[in-house]
């Protein structure tokens, strides 16, 4: 009886835990140029289909940001490519971008990755098709290889689409 009660309490406690997805650990970025990446409601927030979402990106130095999204079904898309940002905080989309980011199906976990370089990238990050985490990581890593470790960084955040 005591073990069943203990198991039940443990299960209830674990069901309230939040899991933070950090698949970008181990990337070859310097890890300190992007100081913050999060959706406007906070990491792990829930958005309903059709609602707008904005992303807050903070960097220590000026440079160029590309935001890419990995949808729950594995389809990847580029939200913004090679956008110049000053040191400090920039919220995307910016007024000059002339777009809004509205969440769309499929529902589930949406990952968003910020890729930062100090110098303007000489190539565009091309995403086409669907990706699993390994192939998405490979595309990101390959894109960053020409840049010195001290001049690049990658961070990832997530949200839920309902």
PDB file of N, CA, C and O in Angstrom, residues 24-86:
ATOM      1  N   UNK A  24      20.508  21.724 -29.274  1.00  0.00           N
ATOM      2  CA  UNK A  24      21.660  22.380 -29.863  1.00  0.00           C
ATOM      3  C   UNK A  24      22.919  22.238 -29.027  1.00  0.00           C
ATOM      4  O   UNK A  24      23.967  22.696 -29.418  1.00  0.00           O
ATOM      5  N   UNK A  25      22.845  21.595 -27.858  1.00  0.00           N
ATOM      6  CA  UNK A  25      24.056  21.375 -27.078  1.00  0.00           C
ATOM      7  C   UNK A  25      25.015  20.521 -27.894  1.00  0.00           C
ATOM      8  O   UNK A  25      24.625  19.563 -28.536  1.00  0.00           O
ATOM      9  N   UNK A  26      26.247  20.899 -27.873  1.00  0.00           N
ATOM     10  CA  UNK A  26      27.232  20.154 -28.639  1.00  0.00           C
ATOM     11  C   UNK A  26      27.523  20.762 -29.988  1.00  0.00           C
ATOM     12  O   UNK A  26      28.398  20.306 -30.696  1.00  0.00           O
ATOM     13  N   UNK A  27      26.798  21.813 -30.377  1.00  0.00           N
ATOM     14  CA  UNK A  27      27.133  22.500 -31.613  1.00  0.00           C
ATOM     15  C   UNK A  27      28.491  23.144 -31.461  1.00  0.00           C
ATOM     16  O   UNK A  27      28.945  23.429 -30.364  1.00  0.00           O
ATOM     17  N   UNK A  28      29.121  23.453 -32.568  1.00  0.00           N
ATOM     18  CA  UNK A  28      30.464  24.024 -32.552  1.00  0.00           C
ATOM     19  C   UNK A  28      30.453  25.538 -32.394  1.00  0.00           C
ATOM     20  O   UNK A  28      31.442  26.189 -32.622  1.00  0.00           O
ATOM     21  N   UNK A  29      29.331  26.133 -32.025  1.00  0.00           N
ATOM     22  CA  UNK A  29      29.274  27.573 -31.789  1.00  0.00           C
ATOM     23  C   UNK A  29      30.011  27.920 -30.511  1.00  0.00           C
ATOM     24  O   UNK A  29      30.325  27.069 -29.690  1.00  0.00           O
ATOM     25  N   UNK A  30      30.301  29.207 -30.339  1.00  0.00           N
ATOM     26  CA  UNK A  30      31.037  29.617 -29.143  1.00  0.00           C
ATOM     27  C   UNK A  30      30.159  29.548 -27.909  1.00  0.00           C
ATOM     28  O   UNK A  30      30.662  29.458 -26.803  1.00  0.00           O
ATOM     29  N   UNK A  31      28.843  29.616 -28.094  1.00  0.00           N
ATOM     30  CA  UNK A  31      27.925  29.442 -26.986  1.00  0.00           C
ATOM     31  C   UNK A  31      27.720  30.675 -26.129  1.00  0.00           C
ATOM     32  O   UNK A  31      27.023  30.611 -25.143  1.00  0.00           O
ATOM     33  N   UNK A  32      28.317  31.820 -26.492  1.00  0.00           N
ATOM     34  CA  UNK A  32      28.117  32.979 -25.649  1.00  0.00           C
ATOM     35  C   UNK A  32      27.763  34.249 -26.420  1.00  0.00           C
ATOM     36  O   UNK A  32      27.685  35.311 -25.828  1.00  0.00           O
ATOM     37  N   UNK A  33      27.548  34.177 -27.699  1.00  0.00           N
ATOM     38  CA  UNK A  33      27.192  35.364 -28.466  1.00  0.00           C
ATOM     39  C   UNK A  33      25.694  35.651 -28.397  1.00  0.00           C
ATOM     40  O   UNK A  33      25.287  36.807 -28.361  1.00  0.00           O
ATOM     41  N   UNK A  34      24.875  34.603 -28.382  1.00  0.00           N
ATOM     42  CA  UNK A  34      23.432  34.757 -28.182  1.00  0.00           C
ATOM     43  C   UNK A  34      23.180  34.561 -26.694  1.00  0.00           C
ATOM     44  O   UNK A  34      23.481  33.510 -26.141  1.00  0.00           O
ATOM     45  N   UNK A  35      22.640  35.579 -26.053  1.00  0.00           N
ATOM     46  CA  UNK A  35      22.381  35.480 -24.616  1.00  0.00           C
ATOM     47  C   UNK A  35      20.946  35.111 -24.304  1.00  0.00           C
ATOM     48  O   UNK A  35      20.655  34.673 -23.200  1.00  0.00           O
ATOM     49  N   UNK A  36      20.037  35.283 -25.293  1.00  0.00           N
ATOM     50  CA  UNK A  36      18.640  34.942 -25.063  1.00  0.00           C
ATOM     51  C   UNK A  36      17.952  34.661 -26.382  1.00  0.00           C
ATOM     52  O   UNK A  36      18.179  35.348 -27.374  1.00  0.00           O
ATOM     53  N   UNK A  37      17.118  33.638 -26.381  1.00  0.00           N
ATOM     54  CA  UNK A  37      16.212  33.335 -27.490  1.00  0.00           C
ATOM     55  C   UNK A  37      14.960  32.766 -26.861  1.00  0.00           C
ATOM     56  O   UNK A  37      15.029  31.748 -26.162  1.00  0.00           O
ATOM     57  N   UNK A  38      13.833  33.441 -27.078  1.00  0.00           N
ATOM     58  CA  UNK A  38      12.588  32.919 -26.527  1.00  0.00           C
ATOM     59  C   UNK A  38      11.397  33.507 -27.260  1.00  0.00           C
ATOM     60  O   UNK A  38      11.466  34.626 -27.771  1.00  0.00           O
ATOM     61  N   UNK A  39      10.287  32.760 -27.291  1.00  0.00           N
ATOM     62  CA  UNK A  39       9.043  33.318 -27.832  1.00  0.00           C
ATOM     63  C   UNK A  39       8.522  34.409 -26.887  1.00  0.00           C
ATOM     64  O   UNK A  39       8.889  34.441 -25.710  1.00  0.00           O
ATOM     65  N   UNK A  40       7.652  35.271 -27.387  1.00  0.00           N
ATOM     66  CA  UNK A  40       7.169  36.391 -26.577  1.00  0.00           C
ATOM     67  C   UNK A  40       6.421  35.962 -25.317  1.00  0.00           C
ATOM     68  O   UNK A  40       6.386  36.707 -24.342  1.00  0.00           O
ATOM     69  N   UNK A  41       5.851  34.784 -25.277  1.00  0.00           N
ATOM     70  CA  UNK A  41       5.165  34.293 -24.074  1.00  0.00           C
ATOM     71  C   UNK A  41       6.078  33.462 -23.181  1.00  0.00           C
ATOM     72  O   UNK A  41       5.650  32.961 -22.152  1.00  0.00           O
ATOM     73  N   UNK A  42       7.311  33.265 -23.582  1.00  0.00           N
ATOM     74  CA  UNK A  42       8.259  32.479 -22.806  1.00  0.00           C
ATOM     75  C   UNK A  42       8.474  31.107 -23.420  1.00  0.00           C
ATOM     76  O   UNK A  42       7.627  30.582 -24.139  1.00  0.00           O
ATOM     77  N   UNK A  43       9.632  30.536 -23.113  1.00  0.00           N
ATOM     78  CA  UNK A  43       9.978  29.221 -23.650  1.00  0.00           C
ATOM     79  C   UNK A  43       8.985  28.175 -23.168  1.00  0.00           C
ATOM     80  O   UNK A  43       8.636  28.134 -21.998  1.00  0.00           O
ATOM     81  N   UNK A  44       8.518  27.355 -24.098  1.00  0.00           N
ATOM     82  CA  UNK A  44       7.580  26.289 -23.772  1.00  0.00           C
ATOM     83  C   UNK A  44       6.133  26.741 -23.702  1.00  0.00           C
ATOM     84  O   UNK A  44       5.262  25.944 -23.355  1.00  0.00           O
ATOM     85  N   UNK A  45       5.863  27.995 -24.066  1.00  0.00           N
ATOM     86  CA  UNK A  45       4.493  28.512 -24.020  1.00  0.00           C
ATOM     87  C   UNK A  45       3.631  27.838 -25.082  1.00  0.00           C
ATOM     88  O   UNK A  45       4.137  27.267 -26.051  1.00  0.00           O
ATOM     89  N   UNK A  46       2.329  27.934 -24.878  1.00  0.00           N
ATOM     90  CA  UNK A  46       1.366  27.373 -25.819  1.00  0.00           C
ATOM     91  C   UNK A  46       0.745  28.485 -26.648  1.00  0.00           C
ATOM     92  O   UNK A  46       0.350  29.523 -26.121  1.00  0.00           O
ATOM     93  N   UNK A  47       0.671  28.252 -27.954  1.00  0.00           N
ATOM     94  CA  UNK A  47       0.017  29.155 -28.894  1.00  0.00           C
ATOM     95  C   UNK A  47      -1.026  28.349 -29.650  1.00  0.00           C
ATOM     96  O   UNK A  47      -0.808  27.190 -29.985  1.00  0.00           O
ATOM     97  N   UNK A  48      -2.145  28.978 -29.932  1.00  0.00           N
ATOM     98  CA  UNK A  48      -3.189  28.320 -30.705  1.00  0.00           C
ATOM     99  C   UNK A  48      -3.048  28.693 -32.174  1.00  0.00           C
ATOM    100  O   UNK A  48      -2.570  29.784 -32.513  1.00  0.00           O
ATOM    101  N   UNK A  49      -3.450  27.768 -33.042  1.00  0.00           N
ATOM    102  CA  UNK A  49      -3.346  27.986 -34.482  1.00  0.00           C
ATOM    103  C   UNK A  49      -3.963  29.342 -34.826  1.00  0.00           C
ATOM    104  O   UNK A  49      -5.054  29.672 -34.384  1.00  0.00           O
ATOM    105  N   UNK A  50      -3.212  30.124 -35.590  1.00  0.00           N
ATOM    106  CA  UNK A  50      -3.655  31.445 -36.019  1.00  0.00           C
ATOM    107  C   UNK A  50      -3.122  32.584 -35.171  1.00  0.00           C
ATOM    108  O   UNK A  50      -3.134  33.742 -35.598  1.00  0.00           O
ATOM    109  N   UNK A  51      -2.643  32.285 -33.957  1.00  0.00           N
ATOM    110  CA  UNK A  51      -2.139  33.349 -33.093  1.00  0.00           C
ATOM    111  C   UNK A  51      -0.750  33.809 -33.552  1.00  0.00           C
ATOM    112  O   UNK A  51       0.049  33.006 -34.023  1.00  0.00           O
ATOM    113  N   UNK A  52      -0.467  35.109 -33.379  1.00  0.00           N
ATOM    114  CA  UNK A  52       0.869  35.604 -33.733  1.00  0.00           C
ATOM    115  C   UNK A  52       1.881  35.226 -32.658  1.00  0.00           C
ATOM    116  O   UNK A  52       1.546  35.089 -31.485  1.00  0.00           O
ATOM    117  N   UNK A  53       3.109  35.052 -33.087  1.00  0.00           N
ATOM    118  CA  UNK A  53       4.215  34.788 -32.170  1.00  0.00           C
ATOM    119  C   UNK A  53       5.385  35.668 -32.592  1.00  0.00           C
ATOM    120  O   UNK A  53       5.584  35.924 -33.784  1.00  0.00           O
ATOM    121  N   UNK A  54       6.121  36.155 -31.612  1.00  0.00           N
ATOM    122  CA  UNK A  54       7.319  36.946 -31.858  1.00  0.00           C
ATOM    123  C   UNK A  54       8.464  36.289 -31.093  1.00  0.00           C
ATOM    124  O   UNK A  54       8.242  35.611 -30.095  1.00  0.00           O
ATOM    125  N   UNK A  55       9.683  36.505 -31.563  1.00  0.00           N
ATOM    126  CA  UNK A  55      10.852  35.910 -30.925  1.00  0.00           C
ATOM    127  C   UNK A  55      11.829  36.993 -30.502  1.00  0.00           C
ATOM    128  O   UNK A  55      12.193  37.865 -31.287  1.00  0.00           O
ATOM    129  N   UNK A  56      12.246  36.900 -29.261  1.00  0.00           N
ATOM    130  CA  UNK A  56      13.195  37.837 -28.670  1.00  0.00           C
ATOM    131  C   UNK A  56      14.586  37.209 -28.775  1.00  0.00           C
ATOM    132  O   UNK A  56      14.825  36.126 -28.244  1.00  0.00           O
ATOM    133  N   UNK A  57      15.498  37.912 -29.449  1.00  0.00           N
ATOM    134  CA  UNK A  57      16.870  37.446 -29.618  1.00  0.00           C
ATOM    135  C   UNK A  57      17.795  38.515 -29.047  1.00  0.00           C
ATOM    136  O   UNK A  57      17.745  39.671 -29.475  1.00  0.00           O
ATOM    137  N   UNK A  58      18.623  38.137 -28.093  1.00  0.00           N
ATOM    138  CA  UNK A  58      19.597  39.064 -27.514  1.00  0.00           C
ATOM    139  C   UNK A  58      20.994  38.551 -27.824  1.00  0.00           C
ATOM    140  O   UNK A  58      21.273  37.360 -27.659  1.00  0.00           O
ATOM    141  N   UNK A  59      21.851  39.470 -28.268  1.00  0.00           N
ATOM    142  CA  UNK A  59      23.227  39.116 -28.610  1.00  0.00           C
ATOM    143  C   UNK A  59      24.202  40.061 -27.902  1.00  0.00           C
ATOM    144  O   UNK A  59      23.868  41.202 -27.610  1.00  0.00           O
ATOM    145  N   UNK A  60      25.393  39.561 -27.654  1.00  0.00           N
ATOM    146  CA  UNK A  60      26.435  40.369 -26.998  1.00  0.00           C
ATOM    147  C   UNK A  60      27.104  41.358 -27.949  1.00  0.00           C
ATOM    148  O   UNK A  60      27.619  42.385 -27.520  1.00  0.00           O
ATOM    149  N   UNK A  61      27.125  41.004 -29.223  1.00  0.00           N
ATOM    150  CA  UNK A  61      27.803  41.816 -30.234  1.00  0.00           C
ATOM    151  C   UNK A  61      26.893  41.938 -31.451  1.00  0.00           C
ATOM    152  O   UNK A  61      25.974  41.140 -31.630  1.00  0.00           O
ATOM    153  N   UNK A  62      27.143  42.926 -32.329  1.00  0.00           N
ATOM    154  CA  UNK A  62      26.354  42.999 -33.555  1.00  0.00           C
ATOM    155  C   UNK A  62      26.712  41.847 -34.483  1.00  0.00           C
ATOM    156  O   UNK A  62      27.810  41.290 -34.406  1.00  0.00           O
ATOM    157  N   UNK A  63      25.767  41.506 -35.356  1.00  0.00           N
ATOM    158  CA  UNK A  63      26.006  40.442 -36.316  1.00  0.00           C
ATOM    159  C   UNK A  63      24.758  40.122 -37.110  1.00  0.00           C
ATOM    160  O   UNK A  63      23.875  40.978 -37.254  1.00  0.00           O
ATOM    161  N   UNK A  64      24.673  38.892 -37.592  1.00  0.00           N
ATOM    162  CA  UNK A  64      23.606  38.479 -38.492  1.00  0.00           C
ATOM    163  C   UNK A  64      22.893  37.258 -37.928  1.00  0.00           C
ATOM    164  O   UNK A  64      23.530  36.292 -37.520  1.00  0.00           O
ATOM    165  N   UNK A  65      21.559  37.318 -37.945  1.00  0.00           N
ATOM    166  CA  UNK A  65      20.736  36.246 -37.390  1.00  0.00           C
ATOM    167  C   UNK A  65      19.890  35.618 -38.487  1.00  0.00           C
ATOM    168  O   UNK A  65      19.296  36.329 -39.311  1.00  0.00           O
ATOM    169  N   UNK A  66      19.838  34.309 -38.478  1.00  0.00           N
ATOM    170  CA  UNK A  66      18.896  33.541 -39.278  1.00  0.00           C
ATOM    171  C   UNK A  66      18.052  32.747 -38.300  1.00  0.00           C
ATOM    172  O   UNK A  66      18.596  32.108 -37.396  1.00  0.00           O
ATOM    173  N   UNK A  67      16.731  32.819 -38.454  1.00  0.00           N
ATOM    174  CA  UNK A  67      15.819  32.030 -37.623  1.00  0.00           C
ATOM    175  C   UNK A  67      15.199  30.942 -38.475  1.00  0.00           C
ATOM    176  O   UNK A  67      14.662  31.224 -39.558  1.00  0.00           O
ATOM    177  N   UNK A  68      15.301  29.712 -38.004  1.00  0.00           N
ATOM    178  CA  UNK A  68      14.694  28.576 -38.701  1.00  0.00           C
ATOM    179  C   UNK A  68      13.781  27.842 -37.731  1.00  0.00           C
ATOM    180  O   UNK A  68      14.026  27.807 -36.526  1.00  0.00           O
ATOM    181  N   UNK A  69      12.720  27.278 -38.276  1.00  0.00           N
ATOM    182  CA  UNK A  69      11.738  26.566 -37.459  1.00  0.00           C
ATOM    183  C   UNK A  69      11.627  25.127 -37.922  1.00  0.00           C
ATOM    184  O   UNK A  69      11.670  24.847 -39.122  1.00  0.00           O
ATOM    185  N   UNK A  70      11.499  24.231 -36.967  1.00  0.00           N
ATOM    186  CA  UNK A  70      11.260  22.818 -37.256  1.00  0.00           C
ATOM    187  C   UNK A  70       9.881  22.496 -36.716  1.00  0.00           C
ATOM    188  O   UNK A  70       9.653  22.505 -35.504  1.00  0.00           O
ATOM    189  N   UNK A  71       8.959  22.253 -37.617  1.00  0.00           N
ATOM    190  CA  UNK A  71       7.573  22.006 -37.241  1.00  0.00           C
ATOM    191  C   UNK A  71       7.408  20.607 -36.644  1.00  0.00           C
ATOM    192  O   UNK A  71       8.278  19.751 -36.811  1.00  0.00           O
ATOM    193  N   UNK A  72       6.287  20.371 -35.975  1.00  0.00           N
ATOM    194  CA  UNK A  72       6.061  19.065 -35.355  1.00  0.00           C
ATOM    195  C   UNK A  72       6.137  17.888 -36.334  1.00  0.00           C
ATOM    196  O   UNK A  72       6.505  16.785 -35.943  1.00  0.00           O
ATOM    197  N   UNK A  73       5.833  18.116 -37.605  1.00  0.00           N
ATOM    198  CA  UNK A  73       5.885  17.026 -38.588  1.00  0.00           C
ATOM    199  C   UNK A  73       7.263  16.883 -39.236  1.00  0.00           C
ATOM    200  O   UNK A  73       7.452  16.082 -40.139  1.00  0.00           O
ATOM    201  N   UNK A  74       8.251  17.692 -38.773  1.00  0.00           N
ATOM    202  CA  UNK A  74       9.607  17.590 -39.303  1.00  0.00           C
ATOM    203  C   UNK A  74       9.909  18.520 -40.456  1.00  0.00           C
ATOM    204  O   UNK A  74      11.042  18.595 -40.916  1.00  0.00           O
ATOM    205  N   UNK A  75       8.904  19.247 -40.956  1.00  0.00           N
ATOM    206  CA  UNK A  75       9.149  20.189 -42.042  1.00  0.00           C
ATOM    207  C   UNK A  75       9.867  21.411 -41.483  1.00  0.00           C
ATOM    208  O   UNK A  75       9.468  21.958 -40.465  1.00  0.00           O
ATOM    209  N   UNK A  76      10.918  21.848 -42.145  1.00  0.00           N
ATOM    210  CA  UNK A  76      11.693  22.996 -41.689  1.00  0.00           C
ATOM    211  C   UNK A  76      11.469  24.177 -42.619  1.00  0.00           C
ATOM    212  O   UNK A  76      11.271  24.009 -43.825  1.00  0.00           O
ATOM    213  N   UNK A  77      11.502  25.366 -42.031  1.00  0.00           N
ATOM    214  CA  UNK A  77      11.353  26.572 -42.827  1.00  0.00           C
ATOM    215  C   UNK A  77      12.211  27.687 -42.228  1.00  0.00           C
ATOM    216  O   UNK A  77      12.547  27.656 -41.046  1.00  0.00           O
ATOM    217  N   UNK A  78      12.538  28.652 -43.062  1.00  0.00           N
ATOM    218  CA  UNK A  78      13.321  29.802 -42.624  1.00  0.00           C
ATOM    219  C   UNK A  78      12.367  30.952 -42.350  1.00  0.00           C
ATOM    220  O   UNK A  78      11.578  31.332 -43.215  1.00  0.00           O
ATOM    221  N   UNK A  79      12.437  31.516 -41.135  1.00  0.00           N
ATOM    222  CA  UNK A  79      11.596  32.651 -40.783  1.00  0.00           C
ATOM    223  C   UNK A  79      12.219  33.962 -41.253  1.00  0.00           C
ATOM    224  O   UNK A  79      11.531  34.844 -41.747  1.00  0.00           O
ATOM    225  N   UNK A  80      13.527  34.099 -41.046  1.00  0.00           N
ATOM    226  CA  UNK A  80      14.261  35.270 -41.526  1.00  0.00           C
ATOM    227  C   UNK A  80      15.698  34.848 -41.785  1.00  0.00           C
ATOM    228  O   UNK A  80      16.237  33.999 -41.079  1.00  0.00           O
ATOM    229  N   UNK A  81      16.286  35.438 -42.806  1.00  0.00           N
ATOM    230  CA  UNK A  81      17.625  35.021 -43.232  1.00  0.00           C
ATOM    231  C   UNK A  81      18.588  36.210 -43.185  1.00  0.00           C
ATOM    232  O   UNK A  81      18.302  37.269 -43.730  1.00  0.00           O
ATOM    233  N   UNK A  82      19.708  36.013 -42.507  1.00  0.00           N
ATOM    234  CA  UNK A  82      20.814  36.975 -42.492  1.00  0.00           C
ATOM    235  C   UNK A  82      20.383  38.394 -42.122  1.00  0.00           C
ATOM    236  O   UNK A  82      20.788  39.364 -42.760  1.00  0.00           O
ATOM    237  N   UNK A  83      19.569  38.525 -41.084  1.00  0.00           N
ATOM    238  CA  UNK A  83      19.108  39.842 -40.635  1.00  0.00           C
ATOM    239  C   UNK A  83      20.169  40.470 -39.737  1.00  0.00           C
ATOM    240  O   UNK A  83      20.600  39.860 -38.759  1.00  0.00           O
ATOM    241  N   UNK A  84      20.574  41.684 -40.058  1.00  0.00           N
ATOM    242  CA  UNK A  84      21.556  42.380 -39.225  1.00  0.00           C
ATOM    243  C   UNK A  84      20.893  42.782 -37.913  1.00  0.00           C
ATOM    244  O   UNK A  84      19.784  43.312 -37.896  1.00  0.00           O
ATOM    245  N   UNK A  85      21.591  42.529 -36.792  1.00  0.00           N
ATOM    246  CA  UNK A  85      21.115  42.945 -35.475  1.00  0.00           C
ATOM    247  C   UNK A  85      22.254  43.658 -34.746  1.00  0.00           C
ATOM    248  O   UNK A  85      23.409  43.247 -34.830  1.00  0.00           O
ATOM    249  N   UNK A  86      21.921  44.743 -34.039  1.00  0.00           N
ATOM    250  CA  UNK A  86      22.934  45.372 -33.193  1.00  0.00           C
ATOM    251  C   UNK A  86      23.102  44.540 -31.928  1.00  0.00           C
ATOM    252  O   UNK A  86      22.292  43.654 -31.641  1.00  0.00           O
TER     253      UNK A  86
END
